[in-house]
Amino acid sequence: MATEYTRAYWENVLSELRPEGRHFIDGALRQATSGATFTRIRPMDGKPGAVLSRGNAADIDTAVAAARAAFESGVWRKKEPLEKKKVMLRWAELIRSHGEELAMLETLDVGKPILASLNVDVRLCADGIQYYGEMIDKMYDEIAPTGPNARALVRKVPLGVIGAITPWNYPMIIEGWKLGPAIAAGNSVVLKPAEQSSLSAIRLAQLAFEAGLPAGVLNVVTGLGEEAGAPLALHMDVDMIAFTGSTEVGKLIMGYAAQSNVKRVALELGGKSPLVVFEDADLDAAAAAAAWGCFYNSGETCHASTRLIVHRSVQDELIRKIEDVTRNDIALKHPLEPSAQIGALIEEEHMRKVLDMIAAGEKEGARRAFGAERVMSETGGYYISPGVFVDLTNDMSLARQEIFGPVLAAIPFDTEDEALRIANDTIYGLAGAVFTRDMNRAHRFSEEIHAGTVWINTYDMSSFATPFGGFKQSGFGRDRSVHAIDKYCDYKTIWQQFG
Ligand code: NAP
């Protein structure tokens, strides 16, 4: 019988939870070498949460050494493909069977609704591990054309030790996007999760080990970016950094790579994605897409549709519809309420930053249509209601900065050329969308939006089969799809001469 998920059910799961906060290195839990710890504050109510090891360069050294040893020994990379696949599939199943626990760890750390954690984040993490596990025994190398007396093999080989640095907004999903292909390709990994969202990462590594992933292949070092992330990115024995986070830190990561061993980097960075609505669009569909596209996960989504570029003649009607969807469908509630659709922001400092950006926008003359205020402060948690500002121009701060909160900036336009110019007038290029019933225009326009993903008459649809990532200052390199494997490999030629 299906479990009935009530608030009381989840309160009970929470009361029985004993989160693990130590590093996971070489198949074992370890305190930080320095003995230092830090306490996570729960976004849902502002109370102290888990205590975590505060890693530094010494812990990174230990983890990288374990990862290197595992790689060089061949204990994972030389394993029979079928056996490797079985381990990855077991890992995916363990993630699913520990779904409620993982969902609670995620909600505790990041404040998202518990059923979103369970039905979206845990599910997509397991699906990602499974997707890449299934690829392991289906990847072929090449034989290059040569003369008759030679044979040239072009082998796709793993890079070695991968440093993965991840953000707090979709921790398990993004970790699945990185760990899946990196490990399937035969690499070892040292993962430094965001300091706000380490609990699920530690548990994922424990479950991988339980599934049969050899010690040292997946290591997790918790801690702060400057203290644990920077030493990882600067490490001379790390072959690549797979980073997801802000553009600001992404630039530091490129610098660290250049200052150390010219390691490769792949960067998934910020966004300010346009959703363009023409006057002939299905406005109900556009309103639902704009509201969910911007407000899901409390706007803490890199590809959130934060700029609504709307034909002036339909702006008022569209905003009314967006308000209806927001008020009727997108329930902002305590994250343990099963009916919550959105929950808390990540931390007090971030909430204050979002509120400051809203205030600065209003000072510049942005007109509030509804929402965008602190709410539920009596809970002690960090909540902002979804809100829309209208009649903006694209040079205003609400239209330019990545707010990472539930704030939608509506910018009216009069002509198609103007809409395209506004859509592309951003330093980012992660995603975009166009709503119109004119399919010629839809295709013409979607080709011209400079972004890694463009949707037509929808938003945020995707699957593991489609690559995800950005252009411009949204970064480079792609997560998801068969192409993600390439990031964690390189080509090696083996030329054999006969006779
Ligand atoms: P962030 O501040 O850039 O942090 C990302 C990661 O980098 C965290 O693990 C952080 O550690 C670490 N870090 C911070 N400073 C570092 C340093 N000097 N050296 C090495 N590592 C360092 O980003 P965030 O606030 O967690 O996440 C929000 C950002 O991520 C937004 O800009 C969003 O658009 C972007 N994002 C992009 C995608 C995408 O696919 N394009 C997906 C999700 C999020 P600590 O947190 O422990 O300090």
XYZ file of C-alpha atoms and ligand atoms in Angstrom:
547
model
C 0.000 0.000 0.000
C 1.295 3.456 -0.834
C 2.559 5.449 2.154
C 0.327 8.322 3.187
C 2.650 11.275 3.507
C 1.422 13.589 6.235
C 3.269 16.329 8.128
C 3.308 14.000 11.182
C 4.871 11.220 9.101
C 7.744 13.475 8.074
C 8.171 14.946 11.558
C 8.648 11.364 12.700
C 11.213 10.642 9.949
C 13.045 13.801 11.031
C 13.026 12.854 14.713
C 14.646 9.511 13.891
C 17.251 10.945 11.528
C 20.889 10.859 12.690
C 22.738 12.805 9.956
C 26.379 11.912 9.375
C 28.636 14.964 9.083
C 32.109 13.486 8.691
C 34.162 13.272 5.505
C 34.001 10.002 3.583
C 37.531 9.151 2.435
C 38.932 5.839 1.200
C 35.805 3.943 2.208
C 35.653 5.308 5.772
C 34.163 8.196 7.740
C 36.759 10.613 9.110
C 36.825 13.738 11.197
C 38.670 16.731 9.747
C 42.418 16.480 10.366
C 42.227 19.726 12.334
C 39.245 18.477 14.356
C 37.310 21.604 13.296
C 33.558 21.473 12.683
C 30.782 23.832 11.664
C 27.039 23.784 12.308
C 24.454 24.011 9.574
C 21.468 26.239 10.368
C 18.179 24.764 9.133
C 16.502 27.089 6.602
C 13.044 25.759 7.468
C 13.111 27.211 11.015
C 16.492 28.828 11.655
C 17.453 26.194 14.265
C 20.875 24.542 14.471
C 21.037 21.430 12.301
C 23.820 18.965 11.611
C 27.435 19.363 12.709
C 29.905 18.870 9.841
C 33.634 18.355 9.523
C 35.372 21.534 8.407
C 37.883 20.221 5.907
C 41.026 21.979 4.768
C 44.015 21.351 2.500
C 45.232 18.448 4.641
C 41.909 16.603 4.211
C 41.932 17.346 0.497
C 45.466 15.893 0.275
C 44.313 12.702 2.001
C 41.266 12.372 -0.243
C 43.213 13.053 -3.446
C 45.857 10.498 -2.424
C 43.125 7.894 -1.852
C 41.515 8.732 -5.193
C 44.872 8.549 -6.996
C 45.743 5.212 -5.389
C 42.395 3.733 -6.387
C 42.828 4.996 -9.937
C 46.389 3.740 -10.363
C 45.568 0.331 -8.883
C 42.944 -0.172 -11.574
C 40.579 -1.600 -8.982
C 37.700 0.239 -10.662
C 38.843 1.378 -14.101
C 40.063 -2.105 -15.099
C 37.038 -3.960 -13.765
C 34.926 -5.856 -16.309
C 32.403 -3.402 -17.807
C 29.501 -5.677 -16.877
C 30.660 -5.779 -13.248
C 31.043 -2.008 -13.135
C 27.563 -1.636 -14.532
C 26.134 -3.901 -11.830
C 27.745 -1.760 -9.115
C 26.307 1.462 -10.560
C 22.839 -0.076 -10.910
C 22.983 -1.365 -7.317
C 23.979 2.131 -6.228
C 20.983 3.629 -8.047
C 18.690 1.099 -6.349
C 20.142 1.900 -2.924
C 19.502 5.597 -3.549
C 15.888 4.754 -4.340
C 15.438 2.457 -1.342
C 16.902 5.160 0.948
C 14.761 7.789 -0.756
C 12.911 9.080 2.306
C 16.099 9.404 4.325
C 17.950 11.181 1.503
C 14.969 13.450 0.872
C 14.892 14.414 4.546
C 18.631 15.141 4.585
C 18.182 17.396 1.552
C 15.160 19.218 2.954
C 16.876 19.686 6.302
C 19.893 21.235 4.611
C 18.313 23.341 1.873
C 14.685 23.928 2.925
C 12.973 22.630 -0.205
C 9.604 20.836 0.160
C 10.006 17.272 1.273
C 8.003 15.795 -1.610
C 10.067 17.774 -4.126
C 13.200 16.344 -2.513
C 11.745 12.839 -2.721
C 9.986 12.890 -6.081
C 12.360 15.137 -8.005
C 15.813 15.361 -6.435
C 16.232 11.792 -5.152
C 14.568 10.327 -8.223
C 16.697 12.266 -10.698
C 19.879 11.474 -8.787
C 19.142 7.738 -8.930
C 18.111 8.011 -12.589
C 21.409 9.755 -13.393
C 23.526 7.066 -11.766
C 21.484 4.410 -13.568
C 21.729 6.174 -16.948
C 25.540 6.237 -16.847
C 25.739 2.777 -15.285
C 23.800 1.405 -18.238
C 26.242 3.039 -20.668
C 29.306 1.291 -19.258
C 29.084 -1.900 -21.322
C 27.913 -0.096 -24.463
C 30.841 2.242 -25.082
C 33.168 1.352 -27.966
C 36.545 2.693 -28.977
C 37.623 3.421 -32.569
C 40.056 2.079 -35.122
C 41.414 4.884 -37.287
C 42.011 4.423 -41.033
C 45.645 3.445 -41.727
C 47.668 1.680 -44.408
C 47.718 -2.146 -44.474
C 50.766 -2.484 -42.222
C 49.472 -0.616 -39.291
C 46.592 -0.563 -36.871
C 45.720 2.589 -34.945
C 43.435 2.270 -31.953
C 41.806 5.449 -30.711
C 40.948 4.688 -27.103
C 38.759 6.853 -24.903
C 40.486 6.765 -21.526
C 39.548 8.223 -18.134
C 41.415 11.337 -16.992
C 42.326 10.142 -13.482
C 41.265 12.127 -10.430
C 38.268 14.427 -10.831
C 37.489 17.178 -8.330
C 33.764 17.880 -8.238
C 32.583 21.112 -6.593
C 28.824 21.484 -6.313
C 26.228 24.097 -5.269
C 23.380 23.910 -2.777
C 20.321 24.447 -4.958
C 19.901 20.923 -6.401
C 22.720 19.080 -4.621
C 21.801 15.470 -5.336
C 20.712 16.068 -8.925
C 23.890 17.930 -9.834
C 26.063 15.411 -7.997
C 24.343 12.638 -9.957
C 25.106 14.536 -13.196
C 28.802 14.619 -12.298
C 29.431 11.389 -10.398
C 27.500 9.283 -12.920
C 29.620 9.973 -16.015
C 32.904 10.578 -14.149
C 32.755 7.227 -12.359
C 31.236 5.333 -15.297
C 34.218 6.497 -17.383
C 36.588 4.906 -14.832
C 37.796 7.970 -12.922
C 38.125 8.497 -9.177
C 36.399 11.515 -7.637
C 36.861 13.878 -4.714
C 33.576 15.718 -4.147
C 33.413 19.003 -2.232
C 29.708 19.756 -1.775
C 28.484 23.234 -0.827
C 28.854 23.883 2.894
C 25.055 24.299 3.029
C 24.294 20.886 1.503
C 26.769 18.205 2.511
C 24.508 15.654 4.214
C 23.114 13.966 1.112
C 26.590 13.908 -0.496
C 28.094 11.970 2.416
C 25.198 9.511 2.321
C 25.488 9.089 -1.465
C 29.148 8.123 -1.060
C 28.334 5.660 1.714
C 25.674 4.039 -0.461
C 28.078 3.813 -3.421
C 30.556 1.985 -1.198
C 27.796 -0.325 0.035
C 26.895 -1.037 -3.599
C 30.446 -2.230 -4.258
C 32.304 0.857 -5.482
C 35.880 0.250 -4.267
C 37.340 2.386 -1.484
C 38.921 5.594 -2.760
C 36.898 5.838 -5.972
C 34.424 8.294 -4.445
C 35.510 10.551 -1.593
C 33.646 13.457 0.010
C 35.350 16.300 1.854
C 32.986 18.758 3.519
C 33.847 22.322 4.392
C 33.994 25.869 3.078
C 34.848 26.930 -0.446
C 37.992 28.874 0.392
C 39.277 26.223 2.815
C 38.424 22.965 1.031
C 37.250 23.907 -2.486
C 40.249 26.078 -3.351
C 42.887 23.484 -2.314
C 41.045 20.916 -4.417
C 41.036 23.184 -7.480
C 44.685 24.135 -6.871
C 45.827 20.553 -6.288
C 48.706 19.372 -8.464
C 47.401 15.797 -8.592
C 43.826 16.549 -9.663
C 43.258 16.172 -13.410
C 40.006 18.059 -13.773
C 37.523 20.192 -11.848
C 33.846 19.750 -12.656
C 32.269 22.822 -11.103
C 28.712 24.033 -10.759
C 28.110 27.322 -8.999
C 28.281 31.061 -9.447
C 30.066 32.779 -12.319
C 32.186 34.633 -9.764
C 33.598 31.431 -8.243
C 33.783 29.809 -11.690
C 36.271 32.497 -12.699
C 38.356 31.716 -9.598
C 38.329 28.026 -10.563
C 39.774 28.844 -14.001
C 42.478 30.857 -12.263
C 43.300 28.020 -9.871
C 43.649 25.618 -12.804
C 46.041 28.004 -14.539
C 48.058 28.620 -11.374
C 48.510 24.917 -10.660
C 48.781 22.082 -13.185
C 46.658 23.367 -16.101
C 43.962 20.930 -15.100
C 40.838 20.907 -17.216
C 37.741 22.653 -15.990
C 34.088 22.332 -16.842
C 31.907 25.153 -15.550
C 28.132 25.239 -15.097
C 27.488 28.774 -13.918
C 24.749 31.326 -13.438
C 21.896 32.501 -15.631
C 19.293 35.191 -16.297
C 17.147 33.295 -18.738
C 14.582 34.999 -20.986
C 11.068 33.688 -21.540
C 9.653 35.537 -24.537
C 5.890 35.751 -25.033
C 4.470 37.007 -28.337
C 0.990 38.467 -28.687
C -0.341 35.324 -30.429
C 0.798 32.922 -27.679
C -1.395 30.653 -25.586
C -1.316 32.944 -22.562
C -2.504 30.305 -20.092
C 0.368 28.027 -21.067
C 2.816 30.933 -21.017
C 1.609 32.058 -17.567
C 2.021 28.583 -16.071
C 5.470 28.205 -17.624
C 6.590 31.660 -16.483
C 5.390 31.153 -12.907
C 6.748 27.640 -12.428
C 9.868 28.388 -14.472
C 10.776 31.285 -12.193
C 9.361 30.308 -8.800
C 10.065 26.582 -8.550
C 12.686 25.877 -5.858
C 11.995 29.427 -4.584
C 13.764 30.810 -7.654
C 17.023 29.152 -6.621
C 17.478 27.611 -10.050
C 20.333 28.462 -12.406
C 18.099 28.265 -15.494
C 15.058 29.934 -13.871
C 13.018 31.998 -16.339
C 13.731 35.229 -14.492
C 13.208 37.641 -17.404
C 9.720 37.649 -18.861
C 9.990 39.476 -22.181
C 6.397 40.074 -23.152
C 4.634 41.811 -26.039
C 3.342 45.103 -24.624
C -0.221 44.403 -25.821
C -0.568 41.301 -23.606
C 1.584 42.222 -20.608
C -1.288 43.112 -18.235
C -3.356 40.039 -19.095
C -0.349 37.746 -18.767
C 0.663 39.172 -15.394
C -2.912 38.637 -14.093
C -2.718 35.008 -15.210
C 0.718 34.546 -13.628
C -0.666 35.908 -10.373
C -3.554 33.411 -10.537
C -1.197 30.471 -11.103
C 1.086 31.670 -8.316
C -1.681 32.159 -5.773
C -3.665 29.043 -6.649
C -1.048 26.435 -7.563
C 2.340 27.300 -6.090
C 1.801 26.758 -2.385
C 4.502 28.313 -0.222
C 4.482 26.329 3.014
C 6.663 24.769 5.648
C 8.845 22.245 3.793
C 7.540 19.279 5.791
C 3.957 19.963 4.668
C 3.242 17.448 1.909
C 1.228 20.081 0.019
C 4.120 22.568 -0.076
C 5.209 23.400 -3.612
C 7.960 25.789 -2.567
C 9.714 26.219 0.767
C 12.497 28.220 2.352
C 15.480 30.019 0.867
C 18.878 28.557 1.654
C 19.953 30.812 4.534
C 19.309 34.090 6.289
C 22.186 35.899 4.566
C 20.890 34.878 1.142
C 17.318 35.887 2.021
C 18.555 39.309 3.122
C 20.554 39.644 -0.115
C 17.423 38.887 -2.170
C 15.375 41.399 -0.137
C 18.111 44.027 -0.638
C 18.076 43.429 -4.405
C 14.287 43.856 -4.410
C 14.584 47.111 -2.442
C 17.314 48.388 -4.784
C 15.123 47.528 -7.786
C 12.212 49.487 -6.320
C 14.475 52.473 -5.720
C 15.357 52.411 -9.425
C 11.628 52.607 -10.192
C 10.643 48.951 -10.676
C 6.886 48.561 -10.191
C 5.738 45.626 -8.057
C 2.717 43.753 -9.417
C 2.513 41.392 -6.451
C 4.513 39.398 -3.868
C 8.279 39.420 -3.334
C 8.060 39.971 0.432
C 9.371 38.174 3.461
C 6.673 35.882 4.853
C 6.324 33.212 7.578
C 8.970 34.929 9.698
C 7.235 33.543 12.815
C 8.627 30.103 11.880
C 12.189 31.401 12.273
C 12.814 30.230 8.673
C 13.759 32.171 5.545
C 10.782 32.579 3.236
C 10.024 35.064 0.451
C 6.731 35.014 -1.449
C 6.950 34.716 -5.239
C 6.632 38.129 -6.847
C 6.612 39.989 -10.146
C 7.889 43.424 -11.183
C 6.509 44.938 -14.389
C 7.290 47.556 -17.028
C 11.033 47.121 -16.506
C 13.734 47.956 -18.982
C 16.551 45.508 -19.519
C 19.142 47.834 -18.009
C 17.505 47.799 -14.552
C 19.187 45.750 -11.872
C 16.241 43.339 -11.428
C 16.557 42.499 -15.124
C 20.332 42.076 -15.107
C 21.443 40.450 -11.843
C 21.001 36.808 -10.986
C 18.775 37.241 -7.914
C 18.426 33.533 -7.067
C 15.108 34.178 -5.357
C 11.432 34.073 -6.439
C 11.477 37.349 -8.358
C 10.276 37.707 -11.939
C 11.213 40.768 -14.015
C 8.697 41.579 -16.785
C 10.069 43.631 -19.701
C 7.656 44.728 -22.446
C 8.615 44.825 -26.156
C 6.992 45.999 -29.388
C 8.781 44.165 -32.231
C 10.373 40.762 -32.780
C 13.803 42.328 -33.337
C 13.538 44.194 -30.086
C 12.494 41.011 -28.238
C 15.537 39.162 -29.577
C 17.887 41.979 -28.745
C 16.615 42.083 -25.147
C 16.716 38.281 -24.827
C 20.388 38.168 -25.814
C 21.384 41.315 -23.928
C 22.820 39.484 -20.914
C 26.202 38.134 -19.888
C 24.563 34.717 -19.453
C 23.498 32.040 -21.938
C 22.073 29.118 -20.033
C 18.462 28.790 -21.214
C 15.548 30.573 -22.832
C 12.056 30.063 -24.213
C 9.690 31.443 -26.791
C 5.892 31.292 -26.716
C 4.068 31.838 -30.015
C 1.579 29.988 -32.213
C 3.586 30.959 -35.308
C 5.918 27.999 -35.835
C 8.068 29.807 -38.376
C 8.731 32.501 -35.835
C 9.242 29.922 -33.078
C 12.015 28.203 -35.034
C 13.587 31.401 -36.296
C 13.639 32.880 -32.815
C 14.801 29.755 -30.959
C 17.786 29.464 -33.328
C 18.810 33.022 -32.491
C 18.564 32.904 -28.694
C 22.135 32.365 -27.583
C 21.637 29.743 -24.873
C 22.436 26.094 -24.158
C 18.747 25.126 -24.100
C 15.793 26.858 -25.747
C 12.223 25.710 -25.230
C 9.309 26.362 -27.567
C 5.910 26.797 -25.881
C 7.128 25.138 -22.691
C 9.768 25.569 -20.009
C 12.175 23.321 -18.126
C 11.368 20.107 -19.985
C 14.381 17.821 -20.224
C 15.619 14.268 -19.978
C 18.931 12.539 -19.463
C 19.192 12.272 -23.227
C 19.595 16.051 -23.613
C 22.812 17.919 -22.728
C 22.596 20.754 -20.208
C 24.923 23.729 -19.832
C 25.572 27.229 -21.019
C 27.181 29.676 -23.397
C 28.873 32.973 -22.518
C 29.355 33.491 -18.764
C 27.017 30.587 -17.985
C 30.091 28.426 -18.532
C 31.116 25.580 -20.810
C 30.997 21.816 -20.830
C 27.771 19.866 -20.697
C 26.152 17.733 -18.012
C 23.685 14.938 -18.905
C 23.387 12.869 -22.083
C 25.948 10.531 -23.640
C 28.133 13.565 -24.384
C 28.819 14.197 -20.680
C 31.084 11.133 -20.650
C 33.477 12.905 -23.060
C 34.227 15.564 -20.466
C 35.750 12.972 -18.152
C 37.806 11.189 -20.829
C 40.436 11.897 -23.378
C 41.541 10.180 -26.564
C 44.674 8.069 -26.584
C 46.150 6.707 -29.789
C 47.887 3.350 -29.822
C 49.637 2.823 -33.177
C 50.904 -0.647 -33.980
C 53.163 -1.235 -37.009
C 53.310 -4.688 -38.599
C 55.999 -6.334 -40.662
P 28.932 29.280 -5.257
O 28.934 30.212 -4.126
O 29.691 29.619 -6.474
O 29.442 27.893 -4.664
C 29.531 26.730 -5.469
C 30.545 25.808 -4.850
O 31.836 26.432 -4.916
C 30.304 25.516 -3.385
O 30.666 24.187 -3.115
C 31.249 26.495 -2.714
O 31.632 26.109 -1.434
C 32.423 26.428 -3.645
N 33.337 27.556 -3.524
C 33.098 28.808 -3.057
N 34.224 29.549 -3.108
C 35.197 28.747 -3.597
C 36.579 28.929 -3.873
N 37.195 30.092 -3.644
N 37.259 27.880 -4.370
C 36.658 26.707 -4.622
N 35.367 26.462 -4.366
C 34.640 27.481 -3.862
O 27.452 28.936 -5.741
P 26.200 28.544 -4.845
O 25.812 29.766 -4.090
O 26.464 27.283 -4.082
O 25.122 28.172 -5.963
C 24.415 29.131 -6.636
C 25.042 29.436 -7.980
O 25.219 28.245 -8.710
C 24.175 30.324 -8.832
O 24.962 31.283 -9.487
C 23.592 29.357 -9.847
O 23.201 29.934 -11.060
C 24.712 28.399 -10.025
N 24.217 27.123 -10.546
C 24.458 26.802 -11.851
C 23.964 25.610 -12.366
C 24.200 25.221 -13.802
O 24.024 24.059 -14.124
N 24.595 26.126 -14.669
C 23.245 24.753 -11.547
C 23.023 25.113 -10.235
C 23.528 26.305 -9.737
P 30.874 26.688 -0.126
O 29.462 26.852 -0.453
O 31.143 25.629 0.830
O 31.548 27.959 0.200
